[in-house]
């Protein structure tokens, strides 16, 4: 059967960095995120006896000529997609090959989590195409095995990923639906190149950082404080916690062996400017994932003012304005 799913990327307010179980992708700490309306992946999966091997490709819309091009994934990415197809086949008791085609609305590999939206869309479309009906919790568990943060792209809106202590207890659920609080994530894309070190590799070296133990001890307290900030819709408190957690994760990354530096000059300029805009009365906070792009978090009422400020900074390739989004879901129209 052929099925298509759309899944949003998500921005982590509390970051997942480091795993308790490498193979099952069980994280060292729980995390909190918001789904992004402007950065999503569409994936079509077709299981059919017509295919003699798995065919995996993506539609590249980011080339210079803006021509739509169908491309093959690199070896590692293809392997991870096929491993996820194998998990789906095993669970659904089928052994047919699949054709998978996928398309992102944003550049791949630049720290906007394409693996999150990609594996969420693949999981939802894949299980539907295999005619296996899983509930949301089960889908998040399977998405997590493909790419950890993908589990947070399945539930609606503001999402909590419970770290758990086994595969069945490490899953994601919605804390609040996307309409709960009209926040914005204004993504400033500052570099279109793919990141040099994958997050999979980065997670593995977390314990080499002398700051790792510190983070491990502090993160649960921050999670509780963030849950309160979300419940009270206290933006100042939420924003402060978002920045604190981002900086803590990057300090861990930068002190790992070998160190991981994901920022570039424009990243730092934006971080400094966000702080000074805030000091001048504009409530905006930054966060950064495993890439140089800066996510500026603000309330809807400040969006216009933040965009005006962003225009004054050079070195920004493009800007993606995101609202909180629904989670992954099936759609009627297919990519092929
Ligand atoms: O899901 P992964 O393995 O790509 O890890 C994501 C890690 C960060 O994006 C840096 C943080 C997060 O929680 O999304």
mmCIF file of C-alpha atoms and ligand atoms in Angstrom:
data_model
loop_
_atom_site.group_PDB
_atom_site.id
_atom_site.type_symbol
_atom_site.label_atom_id
_atom_site.label_comp_id
_atom_site.label_asym_id
_atom_site.label_seq_id
_atom_site.Cartn_x
_atom_site.Cartn_y
_atom_site.Cartn_z
ATOM 1 C CA UNK A 1 0.000 0.000 0.000
ATOM 2 C CA UNK A 2 1.141 3.563 -0.681
ATOM 3 C CA UNK A 3 0.813 6.143 2.117
ATOM 4 C CA UNK A 4 2.142 9.667 2.665
ATOM 5 C CA UNK A 5 2.790 11.502 5.912
ATOM 6 C CA UNK A 6 3.802 15.043 6.766
ATOM 7 C CA UNK A 7 5.852 15.667 9.911
ATOM 8 C CA UNK A 8 7.157 18.922 11.374
ATOM 9 C CA UNK A 9 10.672 19.479 12.558
ATOM 10 C CA UNK A 10 10.899 20.502 16.200
ATOM 11 C CA UNK A 11 13.052 22.863 18.198
ATOM 12 C CA UNK A 12 14.233 21.591 21.558
ATOM 13 C CA UNK A 13 13.688 24.013 24.457
ATOM 14 C CA UNK A 14 15.399 21.451 26.717
ATOM 15 C CA UNK A 15 17.992 19.616 24.653
ATOM 16 C CA UNK A 16 18.642 15.916 24.206
ATOM 17 C CA UNK A 17 22.398 15.426 24.166
ATOM 18 C CA UNK A 18 23.837 12.059 25.192
ATOM 19 C CA UNK A 19 22.297 8.622 25.329
ATOM 20 C CA UNK A 20 21.728 6.111 28.108
ATOM 21 C CA UNK A 21 21.383 3.341 25.497
ATOM 22 C CA UNK A 22 23.157 3.801 22.194
ATOM 23 C CA UNK A 23 21.423 1.123 20.111
ATOM 24 C CA UNK A 24 17.883 1.878 21.290
ATOM 25 C CA UNK A 25 18.441 5.653 21.356
ATOM 26 C CA UNK A 26 17.285 6.023 24.938
ATOM 27 C CA UNK A 27 18.389 9.511 26.021
ATOM 28 C CA UNK A 28 20.405 10.481 29.077
ATOM 29 C CA UNK A 29 17.781 13.113 29.964
ATOM 30 C CA UNK A 30 14.174 13.989 29.161
ATOM 31 C CA UNK A 31 13.579 16.902 26.782
ATOM 32 C CA UNK A 32 10.926 19.471 25.782
ATOM 33 C CA UNK A 33 10.243 20.831 22.288
ATOM 34 C CA UNK A 34 7.889 22.787 20.055
ATOM 35 C CA UNK A 35 6.853 21.520 16.619
ATOM 36 C CA UNK A 36 7.625 23.916 13.743
ATOM 37 C CA UNK A 37 4.984 24.893 11.184
ATOM 38 C CA UNK A 38 7.451 26.138 8.540
ATOM 39 C CA UNK A 39 9.988 23.303 8.490
ATOM 40 C CA UNK A 40 8.555 19.915 7.659
ATOM 41 C CA UNK A 41 9.127 16.710 5.718
ATOM 42 C CA UNK A 42 6.696 14.910 3.428
ATOM 43 C CA UNK A 43 7.379 11.206 2.882
ATOM 44 C CA UNK A 44 5.647 8.655 0.663
ATOM 45 C CA UNK A 45 6.160 4.949 1.379
ATOM 46 C CA UNK A 46 4.944 2.169 -0.884
ATOM 47 C CA UNK A 47 5.405 -1.487 0.110
ATOM 48 C CA UNK A 48 4.917 -3.597 -2.992
ATOM 49 C CA UNK A 49 6.042 -6.877 -4.563
ATOM 50 C CA UNK A 50 6.793 -4.733 -7.637
ATOM 51 C CA UNK A 51 10.117 -3.709 -5.979
ATOM 52 C CA UNK A 52 13.017 -6.152 -5.808
ATOM 53 C CA UNK A 53 15.030 -3.904 -3.455
ATOM 54 C CA UNK A 54 14.308 -0.883 -1.260
ATOM 55 C CA UNK A 55 14.405 2.310 -3.326
ATOM 56 C CA UNK A 56 15.139 5.393 -1.254
ATOM 57 C CA UNK A 57 15.405 8.909 -2.689
ATOM 58 C CA UNK A 58 14.681 12.524 -1.883
ATOM 59 C CA UNK A 59 13.563 15.523 -3.874
ATOM 60 C CA UNK A 60 16.150 18.256 -3.640
ATOM 61 C CA UNK A 61 14.673 21.716 -3.989
ATOM 62 C CA UNK A 62 17.678 23.579 -2.599
ATOM 63 C CA UNK A 63 19.958 23.636 -5.663
ATOM 64 C CA UNK A 64 20.998 26.948 -7.171
ATOM 65 C CA UNK A 65 18.606 26.811 -10.106
ATOM 66 C CA UNK A 66 15.709 25.919 -7.847
ATOM 67 C CA UNK A 67 15.106 22.976 -10.159
ATOM 68 C CA UNK A 68 13.368 20.075 -8.536
ATOM 69 C CA UNK A 69 15.713 17.123 -8.582
ATOM 70 C CA UNK A 70 15.370 13.582 -7.383
ATOM 71 C CA UNK A 71 18.508 12.394 -5.595
ATOM 72 C CA UNK A 72 19.838 9.290 -3.890
ATOM 73 C CA UNK A 73 20.726 9.444 -0.187
ATOM 74 C CA UNK A 74 24.329 8.910 0.898
ATOM 75 C CA UNK A 75 25.330 5.478 2.229
ATOM 76 C CA UNK A 76 24.795 6.199 5.947
ATOM 77 C CA UNK A 77 21.424 7.924 5.519
ATOM 78 C CA UNK A 78 20.164 5.196 3.197
ATOM 79 C CA UNK A 79 21.263 2.547 5.714
ATOM 80 C CA UNK A 80 19.340 4.280 8.526
ATOM 81 C CA UNK A 81 16.183 4.540 6.397
ATOM 82 C CA UNK A 82 16.385 0.847 5.486
ATOM 83 C CA UNK A 83 16.945 -0.100 9.138
ATOM 84 C CA UNK A 84 13.734 1.772 9.971
ATOM 85 C CA UNK A 85 11.893 -0.026 7.132
ATOM 86 C CA UNK A 86 13.175 -3.304 8.619
ATOM 87 C CA UNK A 87 11.753 -2.385 12.045
ATOM 88 C CA UNK A 88 8.411 -1.598 10.410
ATOM 89 C CA UNK A 89 8.441 -4.846 8.382
ATOM 90 C CA UNK A 90 9.315 -6.926 11.452
ATOM 91 C CA UNK A 91 6.581 -5.355 13.558
ATOM 92 C CA UNK A 92 3.959 -5.584 10.765
ATOM 93 C CA UNK A 93 4.984 -9.156 9.772
ATOM 94 C CA UNK A 94 5.598 -8.331 6.111
ATOM 95 C CA UNK A 95 8.668 -8.843 3.943
ATOM 96 C CA UNK A 96 7.979 -6.758 0.812
ATOM 97 C CA UNK A 97 10.429 -4.126 -0.392
ATOM 98 C CA UNK A 98 9.517 -0.457 -0.373
ATOM 99 C CA UNK A 99 9.886 2.672 -2.431
ATOM 100 C CA UNK A 100 10.455 5.727 -0.238
ATOM 101 C CA UNK A 101 10.500 9.294 -1.476
ATOM 102 C CA UNK A 102 10.903 12.289 0.784
ATOM 103 C CA UNK A 103 10.959 16.081 0.500
ATOM 104 C CA UNK A 104 11.924 18.761 3.013
ATOM 105 C CA UNK A 105 10.813 22.374 3.047
ATOM 106 C CA UNK A 106 14.204 23.395 4.490
ATOM 107 C CA UNK A 107 17.902 22.638 3.838
ATOM 108 C CA UNK A 108 19.089 19.216 4.954
ATOM 109 C CA UNK A 109 21.841 18.831 7.571
ATOM 110 C CA UNK A 110 22.080 22.408 8.818
ATOM 111 C CA UNK A 111 20.895 21.902 12.364
ATOM 112 C CA UNK A 112 17.230 22.292 11.536
ATOM 113 C CA UNK A 113 16.421 18.780 12.534
ATOM 114 C CA UNK A 114 15.742 17.075 9.191
ATOM 115 C CA UNK A 115 16.303 13.710 10.858
ATOM 116 C CA UNK A 116 13.520 14.516 13.349
ATOM 117 C CA UNK A 117 10.860 15.359 10.768
ATOM 118 C CA UNK A 118 12.267 12.765 8.358
ATOM 119 C CA UNK A 119 12.077 9.778 10.689
ATOM 120 C CA UNK A 120 8.706 10.906 12.105
ATOM 121 C CA UNK A 121 7.215 11.097 8.590
ATOM 122 C CA UNK A 122 8.848 7.798 7.570
ATOM 123 C CA UNK A 123 7.505 6.032 10.659
ATOM 124 C CA UNK A 124 3.933 7.302 10.301
ATOM 125 C CA UNK A 125 3.769 6.698 6.522
ATOM 126 C CA UNK A 126 5.612 3.374 6.823
ATOM 127 C CA UNK A 127 3.320 1.807 9.413
ATOM 128 C CA UNK A 128 0.226 3.014 7.538
ATOM 129 C CA UNK A 129 1.595 1.608 4.259
ATOM 130 C CA UNK A 130 2.278 -1.694 6.038
ATOM 131 C CA UNK A 131 -1.360 -1.623 7.220
ATOM 132 C CA UNK A 132 -0.327 -1.828 10.872
ATOM 133 C CA UNK A 133 -2.249 0.374 13.245
ATOM 134 C CA UNK A 134 -0.147 1.725 16.089
ATOM 135 C CA UNK A 135 -1.200 4.272 18.678
ATOM 136 C CA UNK A 136 0.652 7.563 19.073
ATOM 137 C CA UNK A 137 2.828 6.336 21.942
ATOM 138 C CA UNK A 138 3.945 3.282 19.934
ATOM 139 C CA UNK A 139 4.710 5.446 16.897
ATOM 140 C CA UNK A 140 6.896 7.735 19.036
ATOM 141 C CA UNK A 141 8.840 4.707 20.309
ATOM 142 C CA UNK A 142 9.552 3.501 16.762
ATOM 143 C CA UNK A 143 10.399 7.017 15.528
ATOM 144 C CA UNK A 144 12.861 7.341 18.447
ATOM 145 C CA UNK A 145 14.746 4.239 17.274
ATOM 146 C CA UNK A 146 15.240 5.901 13.861
ATOM 147 C CA UNK A 147 16.440 9.223 15.279
ATOM 148 C CA UNK A 148 15.978 10.212 18.923
ATOM 149 C CA UNK A 149 14.467 13.657 18.455
ATOM 150 C CA UNK A 150 12.046 12.275 15.805
ATOM 151 C CA UNK A 151 9.796 10.983 18.588
ATOM 152 C CA UNK A 152 9.011 14.600 19.520
ATOM 153 C CA UNK A 153 7.723 15.376 15.995
ATOM 154 C CA UNK A 154 4.782 12.971 16.293
ATOM 155 C CA UNK A 155 2.576 14.421 19.087
ATOM 156 C CA UNK A 156 0.836 17.805 18.801
ATOM 157 C CA UNK A 157 2.366 21.192 19.663
ATOM 158 C CA UNK A 158 4.510 21.350 22.791
ATOM 159 C CA UNK A 159 5.998 17.937 23.455
ATOM 160 C CA UNK A 160 7.708 16.112 26.316
ATOM 161 C CA UNK A 161 10.018 13.161 25.662
ATOM 162 C CA UNK A 162 10.153 11.060 28.814
ATOM 163 C CA UNK A 163 13.621 9.551 28.920
ATOM 164 C CA UNK A 164 12.380 6.306 30.523
ATOM 165 C CA UNK A 165 14.634 3.389 31.377
ATOM 166 C CA UNK A 166 13.671 0.924 28.646
ATOM 167 C CA UNK A 167 12.447 1.067 25.070
ATOM 168 C CA UNK A 168 8.795 0.882 26.131
ATOM 169 C CA UNK A 169 9.109 3.683 28.694
ATOM 170 C CA UNK A 170 11.068 6.146 26.497
ATOM 171 C CA UNK A 171 8.348 7.888 24.510
ATOM 172 C CA UNK A 172 6.952 11.337 23.713
ATOM 173 C CA UNK A 173 3.592 12.944 24.414
ATOM 174 C CA UNK A 174 1.956 16.333 23.983
ATOM 175 C CA UNK A 175 2.155 18.672 26.979
ATOM 176 C CA UNK A 176 -0.031 21.269 25.231
ATOM 177 C CA UNK A 177 -1.646 21.399 21.770
ATOM 178 C CA UNK A 178 -0.201 23.785 19.165
ATOM 179 C CA UNK A 179 -2.938 26.337 19.752
ATOM 180 C CA UNK A 180 -2.119 26.627 23.460
ATOM 181 C CA UNK A 181 0.397 29.466 23.199
ATOM 182 C CA UNK A 182 1.170 31.449 20.046
ATOM 183 C CA UNK A 183 4.960 31.488 20.218
ATOM 184 C CA UNK A 184 7.236 32.015 17.234
ATOM 185 C CA UNK A 185 10.501 30.379 16.271
ATOM 186 C CA UNK A 186 12.222 32.662 13.773
ATOM 187 C CA UNK A 187 15.005 30.546 12.287
ATOM 188 C CA UNK A 188 17.925 32.532 10.898
ATOM 189 C CA UNK A 189 19.665 30.205 8.427
ATOM 190 C CA UNK A 190 23.287 31.324 8.379
ATOM 191 C CA UNK A 191 24.976 28.444 6.563
ATOM 192 C CA UNK A 192 23.565 26.044 3.985
ATOM 193 C CA UNK A 193 26.414 23.514 4.167
ATOM 194 C CA UNK A 194 25.753 20.141 5.797
ATOM 195 C CA UNK A 195 27.212 19.736 9.279
ATOM 196 C CA UNK A 196 30.568 17.924 9.459
ATOM 197 C CA UNK A 197 29.893 15.774 12.520
ATOM 198 C CA UNK A 198 26.557 13.964 12.777
ATOM 199 C CA UNK A 199 24.593 14.127 16.005
ATOM 200 C CA UNK A 200 24.795 10.319 16.212
ATOM 201 C CA UNK A 201 28.578 10.630 16.493
ATOM 202 C CA UNK A 202 28.382 13.673 18.786
ATOM 203 C CA UNK A 203 26.084 11.948 21.299
ATOM 204 C CA UNK A 204 28.599 9.102 21.633
ATOM 205 C CA UNK A 205 31.359 11.362 22.947
ATOM 206 C CA UNK A 206 29.361 13.287 25.509
ATOM 207 C CA UNK A 207 30.990 11.649 28.505
ATOM 208 C CA UNK A 208 34.406 12.969 27.481
ATOM 209 C CA UNK A 209 33.260 16.471 28.513
ATOM 210 C CA UNK A 210 34.158 17.462 32.104
ATOM 211 C CA UNK A 211 30.911 19.473 32.095
ATOM 212 C CA UNK A 212 28.743 16.465 31.332
ATOM 213 C CA UNK A 213 28.278 15.462 34.997
ATOM 214 C CA UNK A 214 27.206 19.016 35.773
ATOM 215 C CA UNK A 215 24.583 19.009 33.017
ATOM 216 C CA UNK A 216 23.350 15.607 34.079
ATOM 217 C CA UNK A 217 22.700 16.925 37.585
ATOM 218 C CA UNK A 218 21.156 20.264 36.580
ATOM 219 C CA UNK A 219 18.809 19.351 33.756
ATOM 220 C CA UNK A 220 15.962 17.799 35.769
ATOM 221 C CA UNK A 221 15.555 20.959 37.846
ATOM 222 C CA UNK A 222 15.412 23.035 34.659
ATOM 223 C CA UNK A 223 12.789 20.694 33.194
ATOM 224 C CA UNK A 224 10.546 21.207 36.229
ATOM 225 C CA UNK A 225 11.023 24.994 36.036
ATOM 226 C CA UNK A 226 10.195 24.935 32.305
ATOM 227 C CA UNK A 227 7.043 22.911 32.885
ATOM 228 C CA UNK A 228 5.953 25.621 35.360
ATOM 229 C CA UNK A 229 6.818 28.401 32.888
ATOM 230 C CA UNK A 230 4.736 26.680 30.199
ATOM 231 C CA UNK A 231 1.818 26.104 32.568
ATOM 232 C CA UNK A 232 1.867 29.789 33.613
ATOM 233 C CA UNK A 233 2.698 31.061 30.101
ATOM 234 C CA UNK A 234 5.526 32.992 31.714
ATOM 235 C CA UNK A 235 7.576 33.982 28.658
ATOM 236 C CA UNK A 236 10.462 35.626 30.536
ATOM 237 C CA UNK A 237 10.995 32.525 32.596
ATOM 238 C CA UNK A 238 10.584 30.194 29.601
ATOM 239 C CA UNK A 239 13.011 32.192 27.443
ATOM 240 C CA UNK A 240 15.657 32.354 30.173
ATOM 241 C CA UNK A 241 15.490 28.587 30.632
ATOM 242 C CA UNK A 242 15.654 27.988 26.845
ATOM 243 C CA UNK A 243 18.881 30.008 26.526
ATOM 244 C CA UNK A 244 20.386 28.470 29.658
ATOM 245 C CA UNK A 245 19.818 24.951 28.354
ATOM 246 C CA UNK A 246 21.115 25.777 24.873
ATOM 247 C CA UNK A 247 24.326 27.264 26.252
ATOM 248 C CA UNK A 248 24.817 24.369 28.636
ATOM 249 C CA UNK A 249 24.489 21.831 25.795
ATOM 250 C CA UNK A 250 26.897 23.769 23.574
ATOM 251 C CA UNK A 251 29.408 24.084 26.427
ATOM 252 C CA UNK A 252 29.276 20.289 26.744
ATOM 253 C CA UNK A 253 29.700 19.915 22.961
ATOM 254 C CA UNK A 254 32.619 22.339 22.906
ATOM 255 C CA UNK A 255 34.417 20.540 25.747
ATOM 256 C CA UNK A 256 33.967 17.026 24.352
ATOM 257 C CA UNK A 257 36.999 15.232 22.919
ATOM 258 C CA UNK A 258 37.349 16.090 20.116
ATOM 259 C CA UNK A 259 35.369 19.310 20.592
ATOM 260 C CA UNK A 260 32.321 20.132 18.484
ATOM 261 C CA UNK A 261 31.979 23.741 17.378
ATOM 262 C CA UNK A 262 28.731 24.217 15.534
ATOM 263 C CA UNK A 263 28.643 28.047 15.581
ATOM 264 C CA UNK A 264 29.988 30.444 12.978
ATOM 265 C CA UNK A 265 30.548 34.218 13.148
ATOM 266 C CA UNK A 266 26.956 35.120 12.299
ATOM 267 C CA UNK A 267 25.719 32.689 14.955
ATOM 268 C CA UNK A 268 27.652 34.602 17.604
ATOM 269 C CA UNK A 269 26.579 37.999 16.221
ATOM 270 C CA UNK A 270 22.943 36.887 16.464
ATOM 271 C CA UNK A 271 23.393 35.575 20.015
ATOM 272 C CA UNK A 272 24.931 38.884 21.123
ATOM 273 C CA UNK A 273 22.291 40.913 19.344
ATOM 274 C CA UNK A 274 19.380 38.902 20.755
ATOM 275 C CA UNK A 275 20.725 39.725 24.202
ATOM 276 C CA UNK A 276 21.049 43.434 23.449
ATOM 277 C CA UNK A 277 17.611 43.643 21.756
ATOM 278 C CA UNK A 278 16.214 42.091 24.909
ATOM 279 C CA UNK A 279 18.079 44.542 27.122
ATOM 280 C CA UNK A 280 16.438 47.306 25.080
ATOM 281 C CA UNK A 281 12.956 45.912 25.802
ATOM 282 C CA UNK A 282 12.291 43.379 23.011
ATOM 283 C CA UNK A 283 11.465 39.999 24.587
ATOM 284 C CA UNK A 284 13.371 37.511 22.411
ATOM 285 C CA UNK A 285 15.605 34.565 23.330
ATOM 286 C CA UNK A 286 17.895 32.379 21.217
ATOM 287 C CA UNK A 287 18.472 28.682 20.968
ATOM 288 C CA UNK A 288 20.722 26.628 18.671
ATOM 289 C CA UNK A 289 20.764 22.916 17.825
ATOM 290 C CA UNK A 290 23.592 20.941 16.205
ATOM 291 C CA UNK A 291 24.349 23.526 13.538
ATOM 292 C CA UNK A 292 25.058 27.240 13.174
ATOM 293 C CA UNK A 293 21.466 28.415 12.617
ATOM 294 C CA UNK A 294 19.926 30.564 15.308
ATOM 295 C CA UNK A 295 16.345 30.053 16.434
ATOM 296 C CA UNK A 296 14.897 33.276 17.857
ATOM 297 C CA UNK A 297 11.992 32.522 20.158
ATOM 298 C CA UNK A 298 9.416 35.224 20.816
ATOM 299 C CA UNK A 299 5.700 35.756 21.310
ATOM 300 C CA UNK A 300 3.443 36.518 18.341
ATOM 301 C CA UNK A 301 3.194 40.186 19.347
ATOM 302 C CA UNK A 302 6.981 40.630 18.985
ATOM 303 C CA UNK A 303 7.370 38.819 15.634
ATOM 304 C CA UNK A 304 7.311 41.985 13.507
ATOM 305 C CA UNK A 305 9.873 43.764 15.687
ATOM 306 C CA UNK A 306 12.218 40.768 15.780
ATOM 307 C CA UNK A 307 12.051 40.464 11.969
ATOM 308 C CA UNK A 308 12.916 44.170 11.647
ATOM 309 C CA UNK A 309 15.990 43.654 13.837
ATOM 310 C CA UNK A 310 17.016 40.498 11.968
ATOM 311 C CA UNK A 311 17.083 42.495 8.704
ATOM 312 C CA UNK A 312 19.889 44.653 10.133
ATOM 313 C CA UNK A 313 22.256 41.648 10.476
ATOM 314 C CA UNK A 314 24.394 40.580 7.530
ATOM 315 C CA UNK A 315 25.306 36.959 6.782
ATOM 316 C CA UNK A 316 21.780 35.532 7.044
ATOM 317 C CA UNK A 317 20.924 33.345 4.024
ATOM 318 C CA UNK A 318 17.204 33.010 4.748
ATOM 319 C CA UNK A 319 14.648 33.322 7.525
ATOM 320 C CA UNK A 320 11.959 30.762 8.340
ATOM 321 C CA UNK A 321 9.104 31.930 10.563
ATOM 322 C CA UNK A 322 7.513 29.074 12.481
ATOM 323 C CA UNK A 323 4.358 28.880 14.548
ATOM 324 C CA UNK A 324 3.693 25.932 16.864
ATOM 325 C CA UNK A 325 2.496 23.050 14.704
ATOM 326 C CA UNK A 326 0.414 19.895 14.926
ATOM 327 C CA UNK A 327 2.375 16.647 14.943
ATOM 328 C CA UNK A 328 2.927 14.079 12.184
ATOM 329 C CA UNK A 329 -0.137 13.016 10.214
ATOM 330 C CA UNK A 330 -1.176 11.196 7.058
ATOM 331 C CA UNK A 331 -2.164 13.185 3.956
ATOM 332 C CA UNK A 332 -3.971 12.204 0.767
ATOM 333 C CA UNK A 333 -1.587 13.460 -1.930
ATOM 334 C CA UNK A 334 1.527 11.384 -2.666
ATOM 335 C CA UNK A 335 4.987 12.511 -3.840
ATOM 336 C CA UNK A 336 4.928 10.008 -6.743
HETATM 337 O O1 LIG B 1 17.952 13.196 17.249
HETATM 338 P P1 LIG B 1 19.368 13.545 17.034
HETATM 339 O O2 LIG B 1 20.287 12.374 17.219
HETATM 340 O O3 LIG B 1 19.606 14.254 15.731
HETATM 341 O O4 LIG B 1 19.818 14.573 18.194
HETATM 342 C C1 LIG B 1 19.301 15.885 18.296
HETATM 343 C C2 LIG B 1 20.181 16.706 19.149
HETATM 344 C C3 LIG B 1 19.861 18.186 19.212
HETATM 345 O O5 LIG B 1 19.178 18.633 18.055
HETATM 346 C C4 LIG B 1 21.186 18.931 19.291
HETATM 347 C C5 LIG B 1 19.051 18.547 20.448
HETATM 348 C C6 LIG B 1 17.594 18.134 20.424
HETATM 349 O O6 LIG B 1 17.090 17.776 21.479
HETATM 350 O O7 LIG B 1 16.951 18.222 19.371
#
